[in-house]
Amino acid sequence: QVQLVESGGGLVQAGDSLRLSCAASGRTFSGYAMGWFRQAPGKEREFVAAISWSGGSAYYRDSVKGRFTISRDNAKKTVYLEMNSLKPEDTAVYYCAASPLQWTILGYQYEYWGQGTQVTVSS
């Protein structure tokens, strides 16, 4: 069992920054790739970023490249998503997820999911 709890969401203005955190418990955190997904109202869940189990590789969807940074601290069993230059289109519920693979962007390959944290960006 792996439990994931996201935090750090909020309501900000366009151009502001937020740092999301995802705290893990249960199985060995370092053995999982970690990903962030988001779902806007009325839209399908989409991949945002992923980081390999070692933290050596990170992957982002094109729309957030250069603005978002994913990182992890295996000692703290925590993964982060630093979001800069936020845009209204970034508004969504952000979910943290864990996969037993080295890395993947496919949602169905993530076995564990957090409850989500709301990010709202006003124009």
PDB file of C-alpha atoms in Angstrom, residues 43-122:
ATOM      1  CA  LYS A  43     -12.073  17.984 -19.300  1.00  0.00           C
ATOM      2  CA  GLU A  44     -10.142  14.736 -19.306  1.00  0.00           C
ATOM      3  CA  ARG A  45      -7.310  14.131 -16.883  1.00  0.00           C
ATOM      4  CA  GLU A  46      -3.966  14.946 -18.461  1.00  0.00           C
ATOM      5  CA  PHE A  47      -0.333  14.265 -17.740  1.00  0.00           C
ATOM      6  CA  VAL A  48       1.687  17.166 -16.377  1.00  0.00           C
ATOM      7  CA  ALA A  49       5.090  15.904 -15.252  1.00  0.00           C
ATOM      8  CA  ALA A  50       6.893  12.770 -14.132  1.00  0.00           C
ATOM      9  CA  ILE A  51      10.166  11.967 -12.438  1.00  0.00           C
ATOM     10  CA  SER A  52      12.050   8.688 -12.471  1.00  0.00           C
ATOM     11  CA  TRP A  53      12.495   6.574  -9.375  1.00  0.00           C
ATOM     12  CA  SER A  54      16.077   7.807  -8.998  1.00  0.00           C
ATOM     13  CA  GLY A  55      15.180  11.429  -9.636  1.00  0.00           C
ATOM     14  CA  GLY A  56      17.630  11.525 -12.518  1.00  0.00           C
ATOM     15  CA  SER A  57      15.118  12.112 -15.298  1.00  0.00           C
ATOM     16  CA  ALA A  58      12.084  14.342 -15.520  1.00  0.00           C
ATOM     17  CA  TYR A  59       9.422  14.695 -18.185  1.00  0.00           C
ATOM     18  CA  TYR A  60       6.875  17.431 -18.866  1.00  0.00           C
ATOM     19  CA  ARG A  61       3.990  18.104 -21.166  1.00  0.00           C
ATOM     20  CA  ASP A  62       4.862  20.787 -23.689  1.00  0.00           C
ATOM     21  CA  SER A  63       2.571  23.439 -22.246  1.00  0.00           C
ATOM     22  CA  VAL A  64       4.408  23.517 -18.904  1.00  0.00           C
ATOM     23  CA  LYS A  65       8.013  23.144 -20.068  1.00  0.00           C
ATOM     24  CA  GLY A  66      10.147  25.969 -18.770  1.00  0.00           C
ATOM     25  CA  ARG A  67       7.541  26.916 -16.174  1.00  0.00           C
ATOM     26  CA  PHE A  68       7.097  23.808 -14.008  1.00  0.00           C
ATOM     27  CA  THR A  69       9.757  21.768 -12.258  1.00  0.00           C
ATOM     28  CA  ILE A  70       9.214  18.364 -10.691  1.00  0.00           C
ATOM     29  CA  SER A  71      11.579  17.116  -8.014  1.00  0.00           C
ATOM     30  CA  ARG A  72      11.664  14.513  -5.301  1.00  0.00           C
ATOM     31  CA  ASP A  73      13.274  13.933  -1.947  1.00  0.00           C
ATOM     32  CA  ASN A  74      13.331  10.214  -1.312  1.00  0.00           C
ATOM     33  CA  ALA A  75      14.555  10.661   2.250  1.00  0.00           C
ATOM     34  CA  LYS A  76      11.445  12.725   2.988  1.00  0.00           C
ATOM     35  CA  LYS A  77       9.220  10.559   0.771  1.00  0.00           C
ATOM     36  CA  THR A  78       7.983  13.699  -0.906  1.00  0.00           C
ATOM     37  CA  VAL A  79       7.614  14.842  -4.503  1.00  0.00           C
ATOM     38  CA  TYR A  80       7.215  18.491  -5.462  1.00  0.00           C
ATOM     39  CA  LEU A  81       5.870  20.446  -8.373  1.00  0.00           C
ATOM     40  CA  GLU A  82       7.182  23.993  -8.577  1.00  0.00           C
ATOM     41  CA  MET A  83       4.857  25.997 -10.787  1.00  0.00           C
ATOM     42  CA  ASN A  84       6.000  29.385 -12.038  1.00  0.00           C
ATOM     43  CA  SER A  85       4.404  31.903 -14.388  1.00  0.00           C
ATOM     44  CA  LEU A  86       1.017  30.352 -13.806  1.00  0.00           C
ATOM     45  CA  LYS A  87      -1.671  30.872 -16.414  1.00  0.00           C
ATOM     46  CA  PRO A  88      -5.460  30.638 -16.158  1.00  0.00           C
ATOM     47  CA  GLU A  89      -5.323  27.486 -18.282  1.00  0.00           C
ATOM     48  CA  ASP A  90      -3.330  25.830 -15.497  1.00  0.00           C
ATOM     49  CA  THR A  91      -6.456  25.874 -13.344  1.00  0.00           C
ATOM     50  CA  ALA A  92      -7.284  22.303 -12.383  1.00  0.00           C
ATOM     51  CA  VAL A  93      -7.250  19.753  -9.632  1.00  0.00           C
ATOM     52  CA  TYR A  94      -3.707  18.425  -9.455  1.00  0.00           C
ATOM     53  CA  TYR A  95      -3.127  14.793  -8.552  1.00  0.00           C
ATOM     54  CA  CYS A  96       0.017  13.078  -7.408  1.00  0.00           C
ATOM     55  CA  ALA A  97       0.518   9.479  -8.523  1.00  0.00           C
ATOM     56  CA  ALA A  98       3.017   6.661  -8.062  1.00  0.00           C
ATOM     57  CA  SER A  99       4.069   3.986 -10.553  1.00  0.00           C
ATOM     58  CA  PRO A 100       6.222   0.887 -10.015  1.00  0.00           C
ATOM     59  CA  LEU A 101       7.941   1.615 -13.346  1.00  0.00           C
ATOM     60  CA  GLN A 102      11.095   3.686 -13.725  1.00  0.00           C
ATOM     61  CA  TRP A 103       8.971   6.331 -15.397  1.00  0.00           C
ATOM     62  CA  THR A 104       5.824   6.606 -17.459  1.00  0.00           C
ATOM     63  CA  ILE A 105       3.404   9.270 -18.648  1.00  0.00           C
ATOM     64  CA  LEU A 106       0.497   6.848 -18.972  1.00  0.00           C
ATOM     65  CA  GLY A 107      -2.108   7.248 -16.285  1.00  0.00           C
ATOM     66  CA  TYR A 108      -3.116   3.597 -16.227  1.00  0.00           C
ATOM     67  CA  GLN A 109       0.427   2.629 -15.281  1.00  0.00           C
ATOM     68  CA  TYR A 110       0.185   4.643 -12.077  1.00  0.00           C
ATOM     69  CA  GLU A 111      -1.132   2.427  -9.322  1.00  0.00           C
ATOM     70  CA  TYR A 112      -1.606   4.929  -6.507  1.00  0.00           C
ATOM     71  CA  TRP A 113      -3.239   8.335  -6.515  1.00  0.00           C
ATOM     72  CA  GLY A 114      -3.672  11.157  -4.071  1.00  0.00           C
ATOM     73  CA  GLN A 115      -6.923  12.964  -3.386  1.00  0.00           C
ATOM     74  CA  GLY A 116      -5.952  16.029  -5.388  1.00  0.00           C
ATOM     75  CA  THR A 117      -5.342  19.672  -4.579  1.00  0.00           C
ATOM     76  CA  GLN A 118      -7.102  22.566  -6.279  1.00  0.00           C
ATOM     77  CA  VAL A 119      -5.085  25.152  -8.186  1.00  0.00           C
ATOM     78  CA  THR A 120      -6.995  28.171  -9.429  1.00  0.00           C
ATOM     79  CA  VAL A 121      -5.302  30.883 -11.476  1.00  0.00           C
ATOM     80  CA  SER A 122      -7.225  34.081 -12.064  1.00  0.00           C
TER      81      SER A 122
END
